[in-house]
Amino acid sequence: MKPITILAPGTLHLPLYAKMYEMLGNTTNIRLLSLDSWLREQVEFPIQNNLSLLYQYRKQLSSLSAANSFFESREDYDFLRDCLDFMSKFFLYELSIEDLPQNTKRDKDLLEVISLLKDIPRIEQAYVSTDFERLDLSGLWILDKNYSIEEMKILERLKKGGARVLKSIDEISGFSMDAANPPKDLKTNPDKDPLSESLLPTNRYYWSTSNPRTQMEIIADTIITENMSAEDIFIVLSRPEDASGLSQVFEARKIPLTLMSEPSISPVLSQWKAALLFVADKSRENLMNLLKELYPQTSTQLRNYMDLFPEGSDLEHLEYAPNPLISEFEFENMRSMELQMQPWLPIFEKMKTWKANDTTMLDIGDLIQKANPSPSEDDIRIFDGISRLYGDVRSEIHSELDLPLLIRHLDSLYPNSALSECTGVLAGSKKEISPLHKTVFYTGADTAHFPAFSMNGGIFDEAYMQKIKKGYPSLSDRLSLQRNALFHSLEIPKELYVMVPQADYEGKSSDTSYEMFTWMNAHPKFQHWKDSSWYIKPDFSLSEEISSQLFFPEKTFNASLSSLNAYDMCPLKHMLQYGLKLKKPYVLEERLEVKAEILKDVIESSNLWYQRPVWALSKEEVRFLVSRQFEFARKVFKDKTEALEILELEYIQKILEMVRILRPITKKLNASLIPDQAKIKISENKDGMQMDIEGFVNRSSKNRTPFLLVNPENGETSGSCEITPDSDQNDRSAFHEAMAALDVSLSQKPIQNKAFSISMGRGKKPVCANEFTHEQLDQEFITQFLKDAIKGQNMPETDTFEGEVIRKKTPSYEKTMEQARSAADDFIKSLSHGCVLPLHKANACKFCAFKSICRNGSQERTQESTRQAFAEYDRKNELAAKKAGKADHRHPVEASDHEDQDLNETERVNRIDASPVI
């Protein structure tokens, strides 16, 4: 019995073996090979890989004339790759130098390039010189599928030698007989081209869907509804990025799926590439990338340290000194990172010695093996592939300048083209449509992805190829061949479902392919699909018992103004931060950042050093005081002297500008600006619950620093002034002469100066441009500056321009306490019933450290969203109350002790939405 060979792409070998075993059992006279593997068996030619050819091309082009337009590109990977692809066509179509265009300078320059490269032998020359027609190919079968133009050219020669096309998988059952005398039911006709035969019409379905994911949902539902066999189904993914969506949909319905081109998640390839990039260029960026790839978890602190100290540090014996740039906690964190850095120093020293040689490659391989102690099969294949690839070209690599070609070529490596396992539905490209599958779903058949014929691009584009005199087929001929091959492959399956999305995920509309419309002779039929979402919205509520334990232990309520403000921003954030005591993640900042307390330190040190207020100092004296604040930072960051000098100059100017603007206010009020805080304290009994609220009205933070305006005649404050409901507003001594409480920021937004205003004119008055005066621009600047830079409390009346700008937006102490009481009242009513809905203010999620917890459960607080959220909250409470047999299941805001039960819906929403801003 003559052995049989079936030519099929490597990705289809495993499904074919499964079919053969199902039909023939243990058969030993059939083998599967790819076309490329079979051809290499038939010709005597040394094994070549593309990377070896690229290095040979680069060496050959070193003699290219300097006047050539492509002289600077002679070592570029993309240019050499274009040359590699063209030379394959050059030999396969048996072109000659005389056939190539020579009209323009560009044509002549390319001719010089090709003339140099044609002397390097290619395996295509062996293919052309082999006379396949004289071989006995009666045992050779070609799997019927969509082949490329170059493959079809070779297959035509094989068919003339007796090779036949495997048009139906049922034909495999006859392979147990003598292939030289095939059974009659195979119906082979050597005089007729099997690839050009038109099969019987298939059951065709042409559908449109709303978006790409809906395609996958409909496919899965169709498979289940029609009770299809998963092994008989193939899915064409026109867009490779749809593979993840398809996997999710099929996994949800427990449909087995195998992706034929599933992307590898092996880290080995990126680790090799990062290491070779560092060898080629030992930059800090490449080193950081190498550490990230080799040690993604353990090197986080190390990379943070190297970001802060590129040249290293010496913090072990440095004693901390208070300063506005580095907190004591941050300094201790830096010292800890410096200590963790010590074991890495020998590794770094060894990395610095890496060169483009065998020793370095062994070192890199050893590091990668240690970084992957339990490698997967893909890891092993990639590691072995890179090792063999380097072995093939090691004679071409003499220095770091020779590495870029190897590094770029690593991107073209894949673990393996053959599937390691094959279960259920197969999904791949249109090239894998074959008789193996009775049903094919073709997704994404819009005008952008169908028919998607291949055309020449790059240096040797269609404009160049069309000027070739003879031998190379015209564009129309090639498009016609691709069209016939594509639509022939669509006729192979017994059932064909073609699907086109009407829009992509971004909502951009997709047009129907004219080619598909013509072939189907119909418009796609829209398929409605109802999204049966499995998503259950999380329930943001607490039981009364838990709420009482978290917020009201022993019938007491203790709160600060900050916690009430957090509740007003988002109740859920408040519960997480103040109820569960979750900590915000600490992130060490790479950039140097000056904290607002520098203004306080400069004002305090002005009296200590010069016995004068800061506004009486010269610019040089202010510079000295600011420079002192940077002394410790200069000791820590020895390699960032220039950056610190720039920051120092910036804050000298900011402090001088702030003092200039605040001086008229303090002068008019005869007040002093004291770095201090004003505290509000409320202690009351609320319906049997002891309520204690404390908080600073001018809070201290990284970006803002607190001040008090006091009367210097009665002495300065000692400690924070305390404001209680019993304080007499007429008795200034109760406030330690604190006329107002301010918090000041030195981090203002840029203010744009206006050049002129336009007067449109009326009647006979002409349109004119009025230039702003210096005084007007200064007032505009001060207004914008104060709105952004200063927040105040209890600002007294003043006839100064600056004072009135601040006073317009500053509440009194009484108003602040009233708002605090109101916020606490709403807080107690809601939290006592466990209401922690994530109804947040606008932009509250932007910098929230807990947004990964609520995710899409959060809603911006509007009247409508509040009404809907609490309606749903009430509905759940009613259901829970019915189950528990409770009678009262009203929302806590409704269940007040007075006539609130009769509030209508609008009043209720307004009351819910009236939480104050602290």
Coordinates of C-alpha atoms in Angstrom, one line a residue, residues 112-367:
E112 CA 21.1 48.5 -7.7
V113 CA 19.8 47.0 -4.4
I114 CA 18.3 44.0 -6.2
S115 CA 21.4 43.5 -8.3
L116 CA 23.4 43.1 -5.1
L117 CA 20.9 40.8 -3.4
K118 CA 20.2 38.4 -6.3
D119 CA 23.5 36.7 -5.8
I120 CA 22.4 35.4 -2.4
P121 CA 20.8 31.9 -3.0
R122 CA 17.2 31.4 -2.0
I123 CA 15.2 28.2 -1.6
E124 CA 12.6 29.5 -4.1
Q125 CA 15.2 28.9 -6.8
A126 CA 15.2 25.2 -5.9
Y127 CA 11.4 25.1 -6.0
V128 CA 11.4 26.6 -9.5
S129 CA 14.2 24.3 -10.8
T130 CA 12.5 21.1 -9.5
D131 CA 10.4 19.3 -12.1
F132 CA 7.4 18.2 -10.0
E133 CA 5.5 17.1 -13.1
R134 CA 7.8 14.2 -13.5
L135 CA 7.4 13.0 -9.9
D136 CA 4.8 10.4 -9.0
L137 CA 2.4 12.4 -6.8
S138 CA -0.6 10.1 -6.9
G139 CA -0.3 9.7 -3.1
L140 CA -0.3 13.4 -2.5
W141 CA -3.5 15.1 -1.4
I142 CA -4.1 18.8 -1.0
L143 CA -6.6 20.0 1.6
D144 CA -9.2 22.2 -0.1
K145 CA -8.9 25.7 1.5
N146 CA -8.1 29.3 0.7
Y147 CA -4.4 29.5 -0.4
S148 CA -2.2 32.5 -1.1
I149 CA -1.3 33.4 -4.7
E150 CA 2.3 32.1 -4.3
E151 CA 1.0 28.8 -2.8
M152 CA -1.5 28.4 -5.6
K153 CA 1.3 28.8 -8.2
I154 CA 3.2 25.9 -6.6
L155 CA 0.1 23.8 -6.1
E156 CA -0.8 24.1 -9.8
R157 CA 2.5 22.4 -10.6
L158 CA 1.8 19.7 -8.0
K159 CA -1.6 18.9 -9.5
K160 CA 0.0 18.4 -12.9
G161 CA 2.2 15.8 -11.3
G162 CA -0.9 13.9 -10.1
A163 CA -1.7 15.5 -6.7
R164 CA -5.4 15.6 -5.9
V165 CA -7.6 17.9 -3.8
L166 CA -9.2 16.6 -0.6
K167 CA -12.6 18.2 -1.2
S168 CA -14.6 16.3 1.5
I169 CA -13.6 14.9 4.8
D170 CA -15.6 11.7 3.9
E171 CA -12.9 10.9 1.3
I172 CA -10.5 10.0 4.1
S173 CA -12.5 6.7 4.5
G174 CA -11.1 5.5 1.2
F175 CA -7.5 6.1 2.1
S176 CA -7.1 2.6 3.5
M177 CA -7.2 1.3 -0.1
D178 CA -4.4 1.7 -2.6
A179 CA -4.0 5.3 -3.4
A180 CA -3.0 4.5 -7.0
N181 CA -6.4 2.9 -7.5
P182 CA -8.8 5.1 -5.6
P183 CA -12.4 3.9 -5.2
K184 CA -15.0 5.1 -7.6
D185 CA -16.9 7.2 -5.1
L186 CA -13.9 9.5 -4.8
K187 CA -14.8 10.9 -8.3
T188 CA -11.4 12.3 -9.1
N189 CA -10.9 13.8 -12.5
P190 CA -7.3 14.7 -13.3
D191 CA -8.4 16.7 -16.4
K192 CA -10.5 19.1 -14.3
D193 CA -9.1 21.6 -11.9
P194 CA -10.6 20.7 -8.5
L195 CA -9.8 24.2 -7.0
S196 CA -11.9 25.8 -9.7
E197 CA -14.9 23.5 -9.3
S198 CA -18.1 25.0 -7.7
L199 CA -19.6 22.8 -5.0
L200 CA -23.3 22.4 -4.5
P201 CA -25.0 25.4 -3.0
T202 CA -24.7 25.6 0.8
N203 CA -27.3 26.8 3.3
R204 CA -26.4 30.4 3.5
Y205 CA -27.5 32.9 6.2
Y206 CA -26.6 36.6 6.0
W207 CA -27.2 38.4 9.3
S208 CA -26.4 41.8 10.8
T209 CA -26.1 42.6 14.5
S210 CA -25.8 45.7 16.6
N211 CA -22.1 45.3 17.5
P212 CA -19.2 42.9 17.4
R213 CA -20.0 41.2 20.8
T214 CA -23.6 40.6 19.8
Q215 CA -22.3 38.5 16.9
M216 CA -20.7 36.2 19.5
E217 CA -23.8 36.0 21.6
I218 CA -26.0 35.1 18.6
I219 CA -23.5 32.5 17.5
A220 CA -23.5 30.8 20.9
D221 CA -27.3 30.9 21.1
T222 CA -27.6 29.5 17.6
I223 CA -25.2 26.6 18.5
I224 CA -27.3 25.7 21.5
T225 CA -30.7 26.2 19.9
E226 CA -29.8 24.2 16.8
N227 CA -28.1 21.5 18.9
M228 CA -25.0 21.7 16.7
S229 CA -21.9 19.5 17.3
A230 CA -19.1 21.6 18.5
E231 CA -16.5 19.6 16.6
D232 CA -18.2 20.4 13.3
I233 CA -18.1 24.2 13.8
F234 CA -15.5 26.7 12.7
I235 CA -15.6 30.5 13.4
V236 CA -13.8 33.0 11.3
L237 CA -12.6 36.0 13.2
S238 CA -12.0 38.9 10.8
R239 CA -10.9 41.0 13.8
P240 CA -8.4 39.1 16.0
E241 CA -9.2 41.4 18.9
D242 CA -12.7 39.7 19.0
A243 CA -11.2 36.5 20.3
S244 CA -11.4 37.6 24.0
G245 CA -15.1 38.5 23.6
L246 CA -15.8 35.1 22.0
S247 CA -14.0 33.3 24.8
Q248 CA -16.0 35.1 27.4
V249 CA -19.4 34.4 25.7
F250 CA -18.6 30.7 25.1
E251 CA -17.3 30.2 28.7
A252 CA -20.5 31.7 30.1
R253 CA -22.5 29.1 28.2
K254 CA -20.0 26.2 28.8
I255 CA -19.3 25.7 25.1
P256 CA -15.8 24.3 24.5
L257 CA -13.7 26.5 22.3
T258 CA -10.1 26.4 20.9
L259 CA -8.5 29.5 19.4
M260 CA -6.1 28.6 16.6
S261 CA -4.0 31.8 17.1
E262 CA -4.3 32.3 20.8
P263 CA -1.8 35.0 21.9
S264 CA 0.9 33.6 24.1
I265 CA 1.2 35.0 27.6
S266 CA 4.7 33.7 28.0
P267 CA 7.0 36.3 29.6
V268 CA 10.2 34.7 28.2
L269 CA 10.0 36.5 24.9
S270 CA 9.7 39.9 26.5
Q271 CA 12.4 39.1 29.0
W272 CA 14.9 38.1 26.2
K273 CA 14.0 41.2 24.2
A274 CA 14.4 43.5 27.3
A275 CA 17.8 42.0 28.1
L276 CA 19.1 42.3 24.5
L277 CA 17.8 45.9 24.4
F278 CA 19.9 46.7 27.5
V279 CA 23.0 45.1 26.0
A280 CA 22.5 47.2 22.9
D281 CA 21.9 50.4 24.8
K282 CA 22.7 50.5 28.6
S283 CA 20.4 53.4 29.3
R284 CA 18.5 53.8 32.5
E285 CA 15.2 53.4 30.7
N286 CA 16.2 50.0 29.3
L287 CA 17.5 48.9 32.7
M288 CA 14.2 49.7 34.4
N289 CA 12.3 47.8 31.7
L290 CA 14.6 44.8 32.1
L291 CA 13.9 44.7 35.9
K292 CA 10.2 45.1 35.3
E293 CA 10.2 42.1 32.9
L294 CA 12.5 39.8 34.9
Y295 CA 11.1 40.6 38.3
P296 CA 7.6 42.2 37.9
Q297 CA 6.7 41.6 41.6
T298 CA 9.8 41.8 43.7
S299 CA 11.5 44.7 41.9
T300 CA 8.8 47.3 42.5
Q301 CA 10.5 48.9 45.4
L302 CA 13.8 48.6 43.6
R303 CA 12.5 50.5 40.6
N304 CA 10.9 53.1 42.8
Y305 CA 14.3 53.6 44.4
M306 CA 16.1 53.9 41.1
D307 CA 13.5 56.4 39.9
L308 CA 14.3 58.6 42.9
F309 CA 18.1 58.0 43.0
P310 CA 19.4 57.2 39.5
E311 CA 23.0 57.7 40.8
G312 CA 22.5 56.0 44.1
S313 CA 22.2 57.5 47.6
D314 CA 23.8 57.5 51.1
L315 CA 21.0 57.9 53.6
E316 CA 22.2 55.4 56.3
H317 CA 24.0 58.0 58.5
L318 CA 21.8 61.0 57.6
E319 CA 19.7 62.4 60.4
Y320 CA 16.2 63.6 59.5
A321 CA 15.4 67.3 59.7
P322 CA 11.9 68.8 59.3
N323 CA 11.4 70.3 55.8
P324 CA 8.5 71.0 53.4
L325 CA 9.7 68.5 50.7
I326 CA 10.3 65.2 52.5
S327 CA 8.2 63.9 55.4
E328 CA 9.8 61.7 58.1
F329 CA 7.7 58.8 56.9
E330 CA 8.9 59.3 53.3
F331 CA 12.5 59.5 54.5
E332 CA 12.3 56.3 56.5
N333 CA 10.7 54.6 53.4
M334 CA 13.7 55.8 51.3
R335 CA 16.2 54.4 53.8
S336 CA 14.3 51.1 53.8
M337 CA 14.6 51.0 50.0
E338 CA 18.3 51.8 50.1
L339 CA 18.7 48.8 52.4
Q340 CA 16.8 46.5 50.1
M341 CA 19.0 47.7 47.2
Q342 CA 22.2 46.2 48.6
P343 CA 21.6 42.5 47.5
W344 CA 21.0 43.8 43.9
L345 CA 24.3 45.6 43.6
P346 CA 26.3 42.5 42.4
I347 CA 23.7 41.8 39.8
F348 CA 23.9 45.3 38.5
E349 CA 27.7 45.3 38.4
K350 CA 27.5 42.1 36.3
M351 CA 24.9 43.6 33.9
K352 CA 27.2 46.6 33.3
T353 CA 29.8 44.2 31.8
W354 CA 27.4 42.6 29.3
K355 CA 28.6 42.6 25.7
A356 CA 27.3 41.1 22.5
N357 CA 29.0 37.7 22.9
D358 CA 28.3 34.1 23.9
T359 CA 29.1 34.7 27.6
T360 CA 26.5 37.4 27.9
M361 CA 23.9 35.3 26.2
L362 CA 24.6 32.5 28.7
D363 CA 24.2 35.0 31.6
I364 CA 20.9 36.3 30.2
G365 CA 19.6 32.7 29.7
D366 CA 20.6 31.8 33.3
L367 CA 18.8 34.9 34.7

